[in-house]
mmCIF file of C-alpha atoms in Angstrom:
data_model
loop_
_atom_site.group_PDB
_atom_site.id
_atom_site.type_symbol
_atom_site.label_atom_id
_atom_site.label_comp_id
_atom_site.label_asym_id
_atom_site.label_seq_id
_atom_site.Cartn_x
_atom_site.Cartn_y
_atom_site.Cartn_z
ATOM 1 C CA MET A 77 181.269 -35.492 -91.683
ATOM 2 C CA ALA A 78 184.229 -37.437 -91.505
ATOM 3 C CA ARG A 79 187.305 -38.383 -93.947
ATOM 4 C CA VAL A 80 188.250 -42.059 -93.380
ATOM 5 C CA VAL A 81 191.367 -43.906 -95.046
ATOM 6 C CA VAL A 82 191.365 -47.440 -95.364
ATOM 7 C CA ASN A 83 194.724 -49.100 -96.382
ATOM 8 C CA VAL A 84 194.990 -52.257 -97.376
ATOM 9 C CA MET A 85 197.936 -54.155 -97.949
ATOM 10 C CA PRO A 86 198.905 -57.910 -98.799
ATOM 11 C CA LYS A 87 199.688 -59.888 -95.366
ATOM 12 C CA ALA A 88 203.563 -60.283 -94.833
ATOM 13 C CA GLU A 89 203.538 -64.111 -95.766
ATOM 14 C CA ILE A 90 201.907 -63.336 -99.279
ATOM 15 C CA LEU A 91 203.863 -63.198 -102.321
ATOM 16 C CA ASP A 92 203.314 -59.401 -103.857
ATOM 17 C CA PRO A 93 204.082 -59.736 -107.521
ATOM 18 C CA GLN A 94 203.071 -56.490 -108.277
ATOM 19 C CA GLY A 95 205.753 -55.001 -105.407
ATOM 20 C CA LYS A 96 208.304 -57.445 -107.215
ATOM 21 C CA ALA A 97 207.582 -56.020 -110.759
ATOM 22 C CA VAL A 98 208.391 -52.533 -109.070
ATOM 23 C CA ILE A 99 211.601 -53.578 -107.918
ATOM 24 C CA ARG A 100 212.769 -55.010 -111.040
ATOM 25 C CA ALA A 101 211.947 -52.002 -112.694
ATOM 26 C CA LEU A 102 214.032 -49.887 -110.575
ATOM 27 C CA GLY A 103 217.282 -51.168 -112.667
ATOM 28 C CA ARG A 104 215.762 -49.562 -115.630
ATOM 29 C CA ILE A 105 215.729 -46.120 -113.905
ATOM 30 C CA ASN A 106 219.338 -46.592 -112.295
ATOM 31 C CA VAL A 107 217.942 -46.190 -108.692
ATOM 32 C CA SER A 108 219.443 -48.364 -106.059
ATOM 33 C CA GLY A 109 219.111 -48.805 -102.697
ATOM 34 C CA VAL A 110 215.458 -49.842 -102.209
ATOM 35 C CA SER A 111 215.093 -53.220 -100.502
ATOM 36 C CA ASP A 112 211.649 -54.217 -100.524
ATOM 37 C CA VAL A 113 208.522 -52.984 -102.431
ATOM 38 C CA ARG A 114 204.942 -54.052 -101.270
ATOM 39 C CA GLN A 115 201.679 -52.665 -103.212
ATOM 40 C CA GLY A 116 198.407 -52.603 -101.671
ATOM 41 C CA LYS A 117 195.357 -50.730 -101.951
ATOM 42 C CA ARG A 118 194.128 -47.209 -100.261
ATOM 43 C CA PHE A 119 190.397 -46.288 -100.182
ATOM 44 C CA GLU A 120 189.272 -42.652 -99.243
ATOM 45 C CA LEU A 121 185.743 -42.378 -97.923
ATOM 46 C CA GLU A 122 183.487 -39.300 -96.910
ATOM 47 C CA VAL A 123 180.920 -40.723 -94.437
ATOM 48 C CA ASP A 124 178.655 -38.856 -92.354
ATOM 49 C CA ASP A 125 178.664 -38.845 -88.386
ATOM 50 C CA SER A 126 175.925 -41.846 -88.240
ATOM 51 C CA VAL A 127 178.353 -44.215 -89.532
ATOM 52 C CA SER A 128 179.962 -46.201 -86.404
ATOM 53 C CA ARG A 129 183.360 -47.478 -86.096
ATOM 54 C CA ALA A 130 181.390 -51.171 -86.502
ATOM 55 C CA ASP A 131 180.042 -50.074 -89.854
ATOM 56 C CA LEU A 132 183.508 -48.940 -90.802
ATOM 57 C CA GLU A 133 184.858 -52.459 -89.629
ATOM 58 C CA ASN A 134 182.322 -54.335 -91.719
ATOM 59 C CA ILE A 135 183.048 -52.133 -94.815
ATOM 60 C CA ALA A 136 186.502 -52.983 -94.880
ATOM 61 C CA SER A 137 186.267 -56.353 -94.134
ATOM 62 C CA THR A 138 183.400 -57.196 -96.414
ATOM 63 C CA LEU A 139 183.929 -54.737 -99.349
ATOM 64 C CA LEU A 140 187.594 -53.544 -99.274
ATOM 65 C CA ALA A 141 189.714 -56.313 -98.105
ATOM 66 C CA ASN A 142 190.039 -60.019 -98.665
ATOM 67 C CA THR A 143 190.877 -60.704 -95.239
ATOM 68 C CA VAL A 144 191.995 -64.074 -95.911
ATOM 69 C CA ILE A 145 195.323 -62.762 -97.776
ATOM 70 C CA GLU A 146 195.212 -59.261 -96.638
ATOM 71 C CA ASP A 147 195.476 -56.781 -93.421
ATOM 72 C CA TYR A 148 193.406 -53.790 -93.400
ATOM 73 C CA GLU A 149 193.718 -50.495 -91.272
ATOM 74 C CA ILE A 150 191.322 -47.785 -90.663
ATOM 75 C CA GLU A 151 192.300 -43.944 -89.828
ATOM 76 C CA VAL A 152 189.499 -41.659 -89.377
ATOM 77 C CA SER A 153 190.258 -37.895 -89.256
ATOM 78 C CA GLU A 154 187.549 -35.160 -89.393
ATOM 79 C CA MET B 1 216.990 -47.361 -93.597
ATOM 80 C CA ALA B 2 213.489 -45.705 -93.948
ATOM 81 C CA ARG B 3 209.960 -46.705 -94.430
ATOM 82 C CA VAL B 4 208.266 -44.684 -97.430
ATOM 83 C CA VAL B 5 204.910 -44.922 -98.006
ATOM 84 C CA VAL B 6 203.719 -43.500 -101.709
ATOM 85 C CA ASN B 7 199.776 -42.989 -101.974
ATOM 86 C CA VAL B 8 198.699 -43.045 -105.390
ATOM 87 C CA MET B 9 194.899 -41.709 -106.099
ATOM 88 C CA PRO B 10 192.821 -41.222 -109.153
ATOM 89 C CA LYS B 11 192.723 -37.172 -109.854
ATOM 90 C CA ALA B 12 189.717 -35.348 -109.011
ATOM 91 C CA GLU B 13 188.248 -35.190 -112.207
ATOM 92 C CA ILE B 14 188.636 -38.662 -112.870
ATOM 93 C CA LEU B 15 185.942 -41.005 -112.984
ATOM 94 C CA ASP B 16 186.774 -43.662 -110.180
ATOM 95 C CA PRO B 17 184.279 -46.927 -111.503
ATOM 96 C CA GLN B 18 186.102 -49.257 -108.212
ATOM 97 C CA GLY B 19 185.023 -46.588 -105.871
ATOM 98 C CA LYS B 20 181.621 -46.273 -107.321
ATOM 99 C CA ALA B 21 181.292 -49.979 -107.315
ATOM 100 C CA VAL B 22 182.169 -49.999 -103.636
ATOM 101 C CA ILE B 23 179.316 -47.473 -103.066
ATOM 102 C CA ARG B 24 176.804 -49.085 -104.892
ATOM 103 C CA ALA B 25 177.721 -52.267 -102.809
ATOM 104 C CA LEU B 26 177.067 -50.552 -99.508
ATOM 105 C CA GLY B 27 173.473 -51.032 -99.993
ATOM 106 C CA ARG B 28 173.709 -54.693 -99.990
ATOM 107 C CA ILE B 29 175.565 -54.487 -96.428
ATOM 108 C CA ASN B 30 173.148 -52.355 -95.256
ATOM 109 C CA VAL B 31 175.638 -49.476 -94.679
ATOM 110 C CA SER B 32 174.260 -45.826 -95.568
ATOM 111 C CA GLY B 33 175.539 -42.431 -94.824
ATOM 112 C CA VAL B 34 178.921 -43.077 -97.122
ATOM 113 C CA SER B 35 178.914 -40.228 -99.571
ATOM 114 C CA ASP B 36 181.782 -40.886 -101.618
ATOM 115 C CA VAL B 37 184.475 -43.759 -101.961
ATOM 116 C CA ARG B 38 187.371 -43.372 -104.068
ATOM 117 C CA GLN B 39 190.185 -46.259 -104.371
ATOM 118 C CA GLY B 40 193.978 -45.844 -105.123
ATOM 119 C CA LYS B 41 196.845 -47.563 -104.464
ATOM 120 C CA ARG B 42 199.324 -47.550 -101.409
ATOM 121 C CA PHE B 43 203.136 -48.674 -101.888
ATOM 122 C CA GLU B 44 205.317 -49.515 -98.959
ATOM 123 C CA LEU B 45 208.813 -49.203 -99.424
ATOM 124 C CA GLU B 46 211.665 -50.189 -97.734
ATOM 125 C CA VAL B 47 214.888 -47.787 -98.523
ATOM 126 C CA ASP B 48 218.215 -47.503 -97.225
ATOM 127 C CA ASP B 49 219.807 -43.983 -96.456
ATOM 128 C CA SER B 50 221.381 -43.230 -100.152
ATOM 129 C CA VAL B 51 217.685 -42.995 -101.928
ATOM 130 C CA SER B 52 217.318 -39.032 -102.032
ATOM 131 C CA ARG B 53 214.242 -37.169 -101.962
ATOM 132 C CA ALA B 54 214.568 -36.685 -105.878
ATOM 133 C CA ASP B 55 215.368 -40.787 -106.472
ATOM 134 C CA LEU B 56 211.626 -41.265 -104.366
ATOM 135 C CA GLU B 57 209.913 -38.459 -106.684
ATOM 136 C CA ASN B 58 211.730 -40.489 -109.679
ATOM 137 C CA ILE B 59 210.533 -43.819 -108.549
ATOM 138 C CA ALA B 60 206.759 -42.517 -107.626
ATOM 139 C CA SER B 61 206.354 -40.448 -111.149
ATOM 140 C CA THR B 62 208.058 -43.158 -113.521
ATOM 141 C CA LEU B 63 206.982 -46.492 -112.037
ATOM 142 C CA LEU B 64 204.240 -46.214 -109.551
ATOM 143 C CA ALA B 65 201.801 -43.357 -110.766
ATOM 144 C CA ASN B 66 200.398 -42.387 -114.261
ATOM 145 C CA THR B 67 200.507 -38.850 -113.634
ATOM 146 C CA VAL B 68 198.141 -38.014 -116.528
ATOM 147 C CA ILE B 69 195.232 -39.517 -114.225
ATOM 148 C CA GLU B 70 196.935 -39.842 -110.924
ATOM 149 C CA ASP B 71 198.226 -37.993 -108.159
ATOM 150 C CA TYR B 72 201.019 -39.411 -105.683
ATOM 151 C CA GLU B 73 202.365 -38.480 -102.075
ATOM 152 C CA ILE B 74 205.187 -39.571 -100.305
ATOM 153 C CA GLU B 75 205.552 -39.776 -97.075
ATOM 154 C CA VAL B 76 208.764 -40.648 -95.378
ATOM 155 C CA SER B 77 209.260 -42.551 -92.032
ATOM 156 C CA GLU B 78 212.467 -43.688 -90.157
#
C-alpha cells in the first residue's frame, strides 16, 4: 500500500487566471513581496502494490491532467 | 527569493465528489488497486525575503483555503 501524490500544474506558457486573481487579491490583505502565484491541482491516491509506475503514468495522463495545457509529476511514498 | 508551495486539501470528513469521480473513471481505463483518491489544490508562489511565515499563513488561510472545509500546509524552499 502506498500513498501517491500527483501534482498537476498549468504549463509555463499557459495563462493562469486563478493565480492572477490571487495576486490581485493580495493587495486587499496588505501583503506585498509576492511576485508570482500559480494554481494547480493536487491528487492524493491510496494504491496497493499491484499498481505499477506505468499504471500511475496512465492515470495521471488520462484522468488527472490535460497534457495539452498541464504538466504533472508523480511522487510515491510508502 | 523563495519558492513556496501551499497544498490545500479537503478535510478528511468532507465528501470529495471530484476524487470520487476519478475513482469511478479508473474502471474505464482498466486500472484496479486504487482504493482512494482525493483532489485538492496546489499553489506555487514566488515570494521575496520580506514575506514572513505569518504573511504566508495569512495568505493561505485568507485567500487560498476555505478553512471551514479545507486544510492547508505550507512548504518553503529556496
